[in-house]
mmCIF file with all atom_site columns, C-alpha atoms in Angstrom:
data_model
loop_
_atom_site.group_PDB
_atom_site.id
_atom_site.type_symbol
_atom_site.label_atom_id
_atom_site.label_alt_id
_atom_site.label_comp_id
_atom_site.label_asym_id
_atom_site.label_entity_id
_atom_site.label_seq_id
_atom_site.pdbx_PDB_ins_code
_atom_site.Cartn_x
_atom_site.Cartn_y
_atom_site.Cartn_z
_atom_site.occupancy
_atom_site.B_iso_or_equiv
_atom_site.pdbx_formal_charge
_atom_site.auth_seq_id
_atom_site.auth_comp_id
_atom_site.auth_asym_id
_atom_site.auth_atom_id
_atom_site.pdbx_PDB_model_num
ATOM 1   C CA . UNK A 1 1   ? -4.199  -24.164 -16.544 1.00 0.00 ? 518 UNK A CA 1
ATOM 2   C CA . UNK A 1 2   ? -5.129  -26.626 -19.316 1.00 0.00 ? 519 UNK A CA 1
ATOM 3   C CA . UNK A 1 3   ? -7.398  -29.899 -17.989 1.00 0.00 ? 520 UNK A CA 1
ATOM 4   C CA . UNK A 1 4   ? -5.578  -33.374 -19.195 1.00 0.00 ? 521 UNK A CA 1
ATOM 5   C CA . UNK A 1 5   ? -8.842  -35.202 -19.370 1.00 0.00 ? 522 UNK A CA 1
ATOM 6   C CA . UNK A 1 6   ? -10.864 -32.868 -21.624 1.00 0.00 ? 523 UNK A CA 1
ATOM 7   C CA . UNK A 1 7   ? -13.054 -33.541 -24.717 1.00 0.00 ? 524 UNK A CA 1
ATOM 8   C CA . UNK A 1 8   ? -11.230 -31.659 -27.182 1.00 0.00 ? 525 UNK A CA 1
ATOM 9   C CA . UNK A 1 9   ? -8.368  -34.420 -26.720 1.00 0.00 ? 526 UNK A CA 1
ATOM 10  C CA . UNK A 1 10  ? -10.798 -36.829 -26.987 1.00 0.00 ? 527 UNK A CA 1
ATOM 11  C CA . UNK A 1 11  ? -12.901 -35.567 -29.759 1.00 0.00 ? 528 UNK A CA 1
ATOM 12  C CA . UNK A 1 12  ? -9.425  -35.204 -31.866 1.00 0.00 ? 529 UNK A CA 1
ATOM 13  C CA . UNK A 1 13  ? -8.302  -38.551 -31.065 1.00 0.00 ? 530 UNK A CA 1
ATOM 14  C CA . UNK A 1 14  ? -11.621 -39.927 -32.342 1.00 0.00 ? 531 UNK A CA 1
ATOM 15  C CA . UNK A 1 15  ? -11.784 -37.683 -35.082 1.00 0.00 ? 532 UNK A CA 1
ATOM 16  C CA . UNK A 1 16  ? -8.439  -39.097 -36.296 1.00 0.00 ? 533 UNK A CA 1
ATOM 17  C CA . UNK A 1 17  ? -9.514  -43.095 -35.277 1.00 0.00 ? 534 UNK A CA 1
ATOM 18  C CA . UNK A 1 18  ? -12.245 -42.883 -37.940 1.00 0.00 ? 535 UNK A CA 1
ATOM 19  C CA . UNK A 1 19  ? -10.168 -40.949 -40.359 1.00 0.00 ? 536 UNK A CA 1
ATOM 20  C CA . UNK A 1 20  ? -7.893  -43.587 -40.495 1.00 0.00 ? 537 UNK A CA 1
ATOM 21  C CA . UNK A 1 21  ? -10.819 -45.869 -41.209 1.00 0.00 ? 538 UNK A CA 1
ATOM 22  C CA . UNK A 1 22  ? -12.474 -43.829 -44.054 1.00 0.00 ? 539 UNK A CA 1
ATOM 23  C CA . UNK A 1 23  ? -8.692  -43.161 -45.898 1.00 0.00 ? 540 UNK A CA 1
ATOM 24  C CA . UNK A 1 24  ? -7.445  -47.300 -45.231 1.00 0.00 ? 541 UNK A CA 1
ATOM 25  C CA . UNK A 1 25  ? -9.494  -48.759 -47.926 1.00 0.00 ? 542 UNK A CA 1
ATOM 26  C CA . UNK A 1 26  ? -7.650  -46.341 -50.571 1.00 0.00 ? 543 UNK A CA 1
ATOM 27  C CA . UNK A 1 27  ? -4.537  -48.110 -50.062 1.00 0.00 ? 544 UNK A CA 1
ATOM 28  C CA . UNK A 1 28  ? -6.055  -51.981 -51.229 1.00 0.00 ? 545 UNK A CA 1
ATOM 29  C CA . UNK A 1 29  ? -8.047  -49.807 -54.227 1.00 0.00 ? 546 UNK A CA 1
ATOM 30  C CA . UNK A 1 30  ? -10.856 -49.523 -52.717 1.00 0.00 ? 547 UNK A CA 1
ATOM 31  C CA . UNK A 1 31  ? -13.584 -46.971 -51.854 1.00 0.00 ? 548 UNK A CA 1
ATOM 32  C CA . UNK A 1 32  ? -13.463 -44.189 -49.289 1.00 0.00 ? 549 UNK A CA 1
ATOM 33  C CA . UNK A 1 33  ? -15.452 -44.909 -46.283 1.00 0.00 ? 550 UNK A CA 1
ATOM 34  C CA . UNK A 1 34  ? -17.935 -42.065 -46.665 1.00 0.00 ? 551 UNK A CA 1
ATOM 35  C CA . UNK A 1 35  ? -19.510 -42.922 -43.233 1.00 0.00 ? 552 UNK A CA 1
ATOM 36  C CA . UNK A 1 36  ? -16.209 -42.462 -41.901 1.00 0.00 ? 553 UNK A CA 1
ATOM 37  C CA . UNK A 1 37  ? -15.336 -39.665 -42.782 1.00 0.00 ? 554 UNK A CA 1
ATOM 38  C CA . UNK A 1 38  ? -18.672 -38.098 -41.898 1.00 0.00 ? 555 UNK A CA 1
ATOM 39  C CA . UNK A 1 39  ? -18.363 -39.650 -37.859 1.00 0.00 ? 556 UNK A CA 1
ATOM 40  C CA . UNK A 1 40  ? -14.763 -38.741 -38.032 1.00 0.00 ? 557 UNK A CA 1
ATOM 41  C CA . UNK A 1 41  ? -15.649 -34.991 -38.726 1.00 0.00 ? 558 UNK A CA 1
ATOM 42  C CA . UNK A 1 42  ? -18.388 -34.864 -36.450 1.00 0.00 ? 559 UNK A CA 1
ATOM 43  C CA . UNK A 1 43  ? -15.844 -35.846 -33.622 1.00 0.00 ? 560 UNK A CA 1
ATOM 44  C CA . UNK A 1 44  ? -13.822 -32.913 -34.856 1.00 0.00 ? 561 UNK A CA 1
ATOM 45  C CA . UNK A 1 45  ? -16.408 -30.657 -34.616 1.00 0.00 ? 562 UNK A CA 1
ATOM 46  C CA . UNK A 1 46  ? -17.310 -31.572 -31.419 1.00 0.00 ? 563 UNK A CA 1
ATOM 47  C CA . UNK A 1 47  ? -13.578 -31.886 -30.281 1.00 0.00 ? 564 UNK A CA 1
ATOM 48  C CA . UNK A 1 48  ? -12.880 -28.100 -31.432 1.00 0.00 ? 565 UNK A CA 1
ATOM 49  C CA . UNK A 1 49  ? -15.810 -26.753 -29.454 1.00 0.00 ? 566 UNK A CA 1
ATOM 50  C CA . UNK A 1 50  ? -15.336 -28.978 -26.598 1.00 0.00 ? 567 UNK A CA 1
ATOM 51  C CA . UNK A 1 51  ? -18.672 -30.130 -26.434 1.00 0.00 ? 568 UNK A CA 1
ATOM 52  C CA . UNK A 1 52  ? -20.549 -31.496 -23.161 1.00 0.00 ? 569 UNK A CA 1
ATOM 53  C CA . UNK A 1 53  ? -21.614 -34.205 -25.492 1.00 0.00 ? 570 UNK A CA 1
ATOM 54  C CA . UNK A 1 54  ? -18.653 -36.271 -25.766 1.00 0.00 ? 571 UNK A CA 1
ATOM 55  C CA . UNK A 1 55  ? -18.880 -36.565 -22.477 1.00 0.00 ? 572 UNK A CA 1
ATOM 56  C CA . UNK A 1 56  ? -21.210 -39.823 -21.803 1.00 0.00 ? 573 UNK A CA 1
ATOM 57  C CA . UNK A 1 57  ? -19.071 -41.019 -24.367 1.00 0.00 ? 574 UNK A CA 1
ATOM 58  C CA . UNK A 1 58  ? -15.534 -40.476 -22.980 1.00 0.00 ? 575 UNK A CA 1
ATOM 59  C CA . UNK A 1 59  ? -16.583 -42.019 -19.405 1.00 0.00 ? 576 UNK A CA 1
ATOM 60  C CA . UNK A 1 60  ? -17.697 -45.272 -21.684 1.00 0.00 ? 577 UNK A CA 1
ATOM 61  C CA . UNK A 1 61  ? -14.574 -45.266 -23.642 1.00 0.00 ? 578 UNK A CA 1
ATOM 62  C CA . UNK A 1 62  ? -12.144 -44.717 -20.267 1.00 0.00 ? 579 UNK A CA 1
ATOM 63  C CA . UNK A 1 63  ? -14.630 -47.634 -18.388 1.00 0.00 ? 580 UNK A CA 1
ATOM 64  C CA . UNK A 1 64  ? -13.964 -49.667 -21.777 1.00 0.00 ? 581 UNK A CA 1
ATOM 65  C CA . UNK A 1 65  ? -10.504 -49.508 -21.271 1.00 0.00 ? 582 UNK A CA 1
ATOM 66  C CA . UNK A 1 66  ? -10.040 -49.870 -17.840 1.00 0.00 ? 583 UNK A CA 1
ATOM 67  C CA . UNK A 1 67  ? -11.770 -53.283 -18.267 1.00 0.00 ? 584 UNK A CA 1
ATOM 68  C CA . UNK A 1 68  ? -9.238  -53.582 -21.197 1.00 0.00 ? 585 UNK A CA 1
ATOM 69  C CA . UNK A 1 69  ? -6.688  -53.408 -18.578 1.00 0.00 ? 586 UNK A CA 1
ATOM 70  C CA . UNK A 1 70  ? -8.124  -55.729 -15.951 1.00 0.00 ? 587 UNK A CA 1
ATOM 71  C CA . UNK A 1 71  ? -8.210  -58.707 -18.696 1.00 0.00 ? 588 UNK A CA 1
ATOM 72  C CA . UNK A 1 72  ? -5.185  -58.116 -20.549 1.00 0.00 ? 589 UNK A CA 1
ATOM 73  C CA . UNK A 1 73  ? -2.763  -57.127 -18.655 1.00 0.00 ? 590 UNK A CA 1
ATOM 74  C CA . UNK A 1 74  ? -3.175  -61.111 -16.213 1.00 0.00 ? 591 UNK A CA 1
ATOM 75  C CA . UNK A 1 75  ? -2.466  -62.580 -19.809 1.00 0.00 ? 592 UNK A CA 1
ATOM 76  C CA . UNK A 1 76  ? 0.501   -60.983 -20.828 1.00 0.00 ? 593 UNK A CA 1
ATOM 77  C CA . UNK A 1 77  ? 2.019   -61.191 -17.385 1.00 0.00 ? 594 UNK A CA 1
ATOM 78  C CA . UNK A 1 78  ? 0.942   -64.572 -17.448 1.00 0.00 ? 595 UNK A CA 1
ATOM 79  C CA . UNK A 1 79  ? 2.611   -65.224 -20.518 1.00 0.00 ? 596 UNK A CA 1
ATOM 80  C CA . UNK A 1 80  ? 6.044   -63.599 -19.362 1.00 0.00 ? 597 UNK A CA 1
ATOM 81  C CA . UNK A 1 81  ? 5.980   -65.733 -16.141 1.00 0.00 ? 598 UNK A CA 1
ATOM 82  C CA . UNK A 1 82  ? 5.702   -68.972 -18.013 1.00 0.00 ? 599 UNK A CA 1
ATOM 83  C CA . UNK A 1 83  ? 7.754   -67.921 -21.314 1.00 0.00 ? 600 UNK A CA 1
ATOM 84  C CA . UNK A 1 84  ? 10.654  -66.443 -19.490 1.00 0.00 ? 601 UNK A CA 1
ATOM 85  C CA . UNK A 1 85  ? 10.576  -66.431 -15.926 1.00 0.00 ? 602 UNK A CA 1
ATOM 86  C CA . UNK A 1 86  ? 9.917   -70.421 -15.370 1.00 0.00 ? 603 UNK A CA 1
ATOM 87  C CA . UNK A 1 87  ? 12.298  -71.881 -17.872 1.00 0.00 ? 604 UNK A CA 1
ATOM 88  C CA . UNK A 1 88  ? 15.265  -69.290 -16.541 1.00 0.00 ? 605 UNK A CA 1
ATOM 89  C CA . UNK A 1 89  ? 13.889  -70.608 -13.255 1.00 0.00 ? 606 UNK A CA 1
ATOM 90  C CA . UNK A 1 90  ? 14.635  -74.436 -14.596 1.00 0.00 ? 607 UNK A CA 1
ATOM 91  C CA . UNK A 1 91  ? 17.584  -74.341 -16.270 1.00 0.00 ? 608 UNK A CA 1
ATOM 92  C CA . UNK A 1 92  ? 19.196  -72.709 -13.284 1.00 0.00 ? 609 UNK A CA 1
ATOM 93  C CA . UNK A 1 93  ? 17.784  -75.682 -11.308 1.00 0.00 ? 610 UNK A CA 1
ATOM 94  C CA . UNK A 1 94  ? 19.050  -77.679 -13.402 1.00 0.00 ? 611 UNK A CA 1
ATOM 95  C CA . UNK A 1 95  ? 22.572  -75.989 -13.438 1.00 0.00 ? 612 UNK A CA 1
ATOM 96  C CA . UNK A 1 96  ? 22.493  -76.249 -9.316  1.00 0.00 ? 613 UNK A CA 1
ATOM 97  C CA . UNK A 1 97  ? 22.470  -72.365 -9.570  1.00 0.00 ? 614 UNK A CA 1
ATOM 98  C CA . UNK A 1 98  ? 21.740  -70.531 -5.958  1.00 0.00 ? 615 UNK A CA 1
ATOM 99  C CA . UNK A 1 99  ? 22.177  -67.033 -7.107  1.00 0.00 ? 616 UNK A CA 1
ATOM 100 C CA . UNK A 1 100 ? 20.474  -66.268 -4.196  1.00 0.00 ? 617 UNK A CA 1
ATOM 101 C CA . UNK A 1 101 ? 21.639  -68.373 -0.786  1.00 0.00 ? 618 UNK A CA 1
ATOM 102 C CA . UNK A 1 102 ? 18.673  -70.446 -0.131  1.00 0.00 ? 619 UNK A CA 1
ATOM 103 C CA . UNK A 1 103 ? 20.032  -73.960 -0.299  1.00 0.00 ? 620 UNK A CA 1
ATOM 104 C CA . UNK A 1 104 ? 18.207  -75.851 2.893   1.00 0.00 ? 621 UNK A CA 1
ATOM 105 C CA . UNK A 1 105 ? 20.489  -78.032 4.761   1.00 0.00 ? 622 UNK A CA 1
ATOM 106 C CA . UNK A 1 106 ? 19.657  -78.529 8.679   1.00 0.00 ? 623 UNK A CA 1
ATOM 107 C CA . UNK A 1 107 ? 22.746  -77.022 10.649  1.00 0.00 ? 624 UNK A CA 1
ATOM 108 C CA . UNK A 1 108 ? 23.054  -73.833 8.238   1.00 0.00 ? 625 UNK A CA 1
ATOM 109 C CA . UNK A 1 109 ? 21.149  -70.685 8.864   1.00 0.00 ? 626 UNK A CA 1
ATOM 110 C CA . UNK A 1 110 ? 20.121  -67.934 6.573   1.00 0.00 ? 627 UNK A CA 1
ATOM 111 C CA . UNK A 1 111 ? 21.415  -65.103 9.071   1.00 0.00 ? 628 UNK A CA 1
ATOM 112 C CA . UNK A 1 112 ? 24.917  -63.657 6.413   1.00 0.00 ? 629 UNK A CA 1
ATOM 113 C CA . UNK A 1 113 ? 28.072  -63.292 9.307   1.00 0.00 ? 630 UNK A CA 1
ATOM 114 C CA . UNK A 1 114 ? 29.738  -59.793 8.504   1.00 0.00 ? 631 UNK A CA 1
ATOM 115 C CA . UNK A 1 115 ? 32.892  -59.383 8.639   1.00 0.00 ? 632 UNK A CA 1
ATOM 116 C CA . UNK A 1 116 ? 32.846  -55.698 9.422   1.00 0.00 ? 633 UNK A CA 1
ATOM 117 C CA . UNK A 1 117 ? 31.497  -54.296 12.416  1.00 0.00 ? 634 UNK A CA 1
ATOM 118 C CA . UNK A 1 118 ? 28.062  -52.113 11.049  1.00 0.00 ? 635 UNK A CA 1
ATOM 119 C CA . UNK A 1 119 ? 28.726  -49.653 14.389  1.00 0.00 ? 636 UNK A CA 1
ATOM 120 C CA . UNK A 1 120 ? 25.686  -48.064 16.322  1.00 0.00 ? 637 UNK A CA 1
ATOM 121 C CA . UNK A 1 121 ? 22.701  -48.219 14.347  1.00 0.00 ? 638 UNK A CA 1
ATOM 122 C CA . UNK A 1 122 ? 21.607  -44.141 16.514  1.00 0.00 ? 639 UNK A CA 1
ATOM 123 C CA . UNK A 1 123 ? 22.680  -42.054 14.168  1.00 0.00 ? 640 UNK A CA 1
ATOM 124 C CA . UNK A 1 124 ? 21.237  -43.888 10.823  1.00 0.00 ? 641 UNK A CA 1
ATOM 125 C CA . UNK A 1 125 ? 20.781  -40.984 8.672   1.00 0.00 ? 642 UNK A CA 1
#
């Protein structure tokens, strides 16, 4: 049985990150990013063999991102709420839209009359 969360993945991944960095220079005309490449292959190294040292180092990059998580994902949800939600929310107040039945007035309650008789509830499923 193969582990998800091992350090081979995580050495690769790494391994590729700073590839990435070393080669993206090339493409402007610059210079390859000797330092780069040098981390990037050390990663892979220690990726192949599965090293216990990646370890330490995977814990701080999954902590990094769950923190990621905690203070992005308010903002974007934040942003979809007020960007889309709200004015769809407006303009169907402003259209006297009810889509859903809520419209207070004092002798009307929200209990829906049924036409059809639902029969004994015993036997539900």
């Amino acid at each position: 049985m193969k582990r998800r969360n091992s350090n081979k993945g995580f050495g690769i991944l790494f391994f590729v990150v700073f590839l990435i960095i070393s080669i993206w220079p090339i493409s402007s005309g610059g210079d390859l990013r000797l330092w780069s490449v040098s981390i990037a292959f050390i990663f892979l190294i220690l990726g192949i063999l599965n090293s216990k040292i990646l370890t330490p180092l995977k814990k701080i990059w999954i902590k990094f991102g769950e923190l990621l998580g905690k203070i992005i994902s308010p903002i974007v949800l934040g942003i979809i709420f007020f960007l889309l939600i709200t004015p769809i929310g407006l303009l169907m107040k402003i259209l006297g839209k009810d889509l859903l039945n809520i419209k207070y007035t004092k002798n009307k309650t929200y209990w829906i009359n049924r036409l059809k008789d639902l029969g004994s509830m015993n036997k539900q499923f």
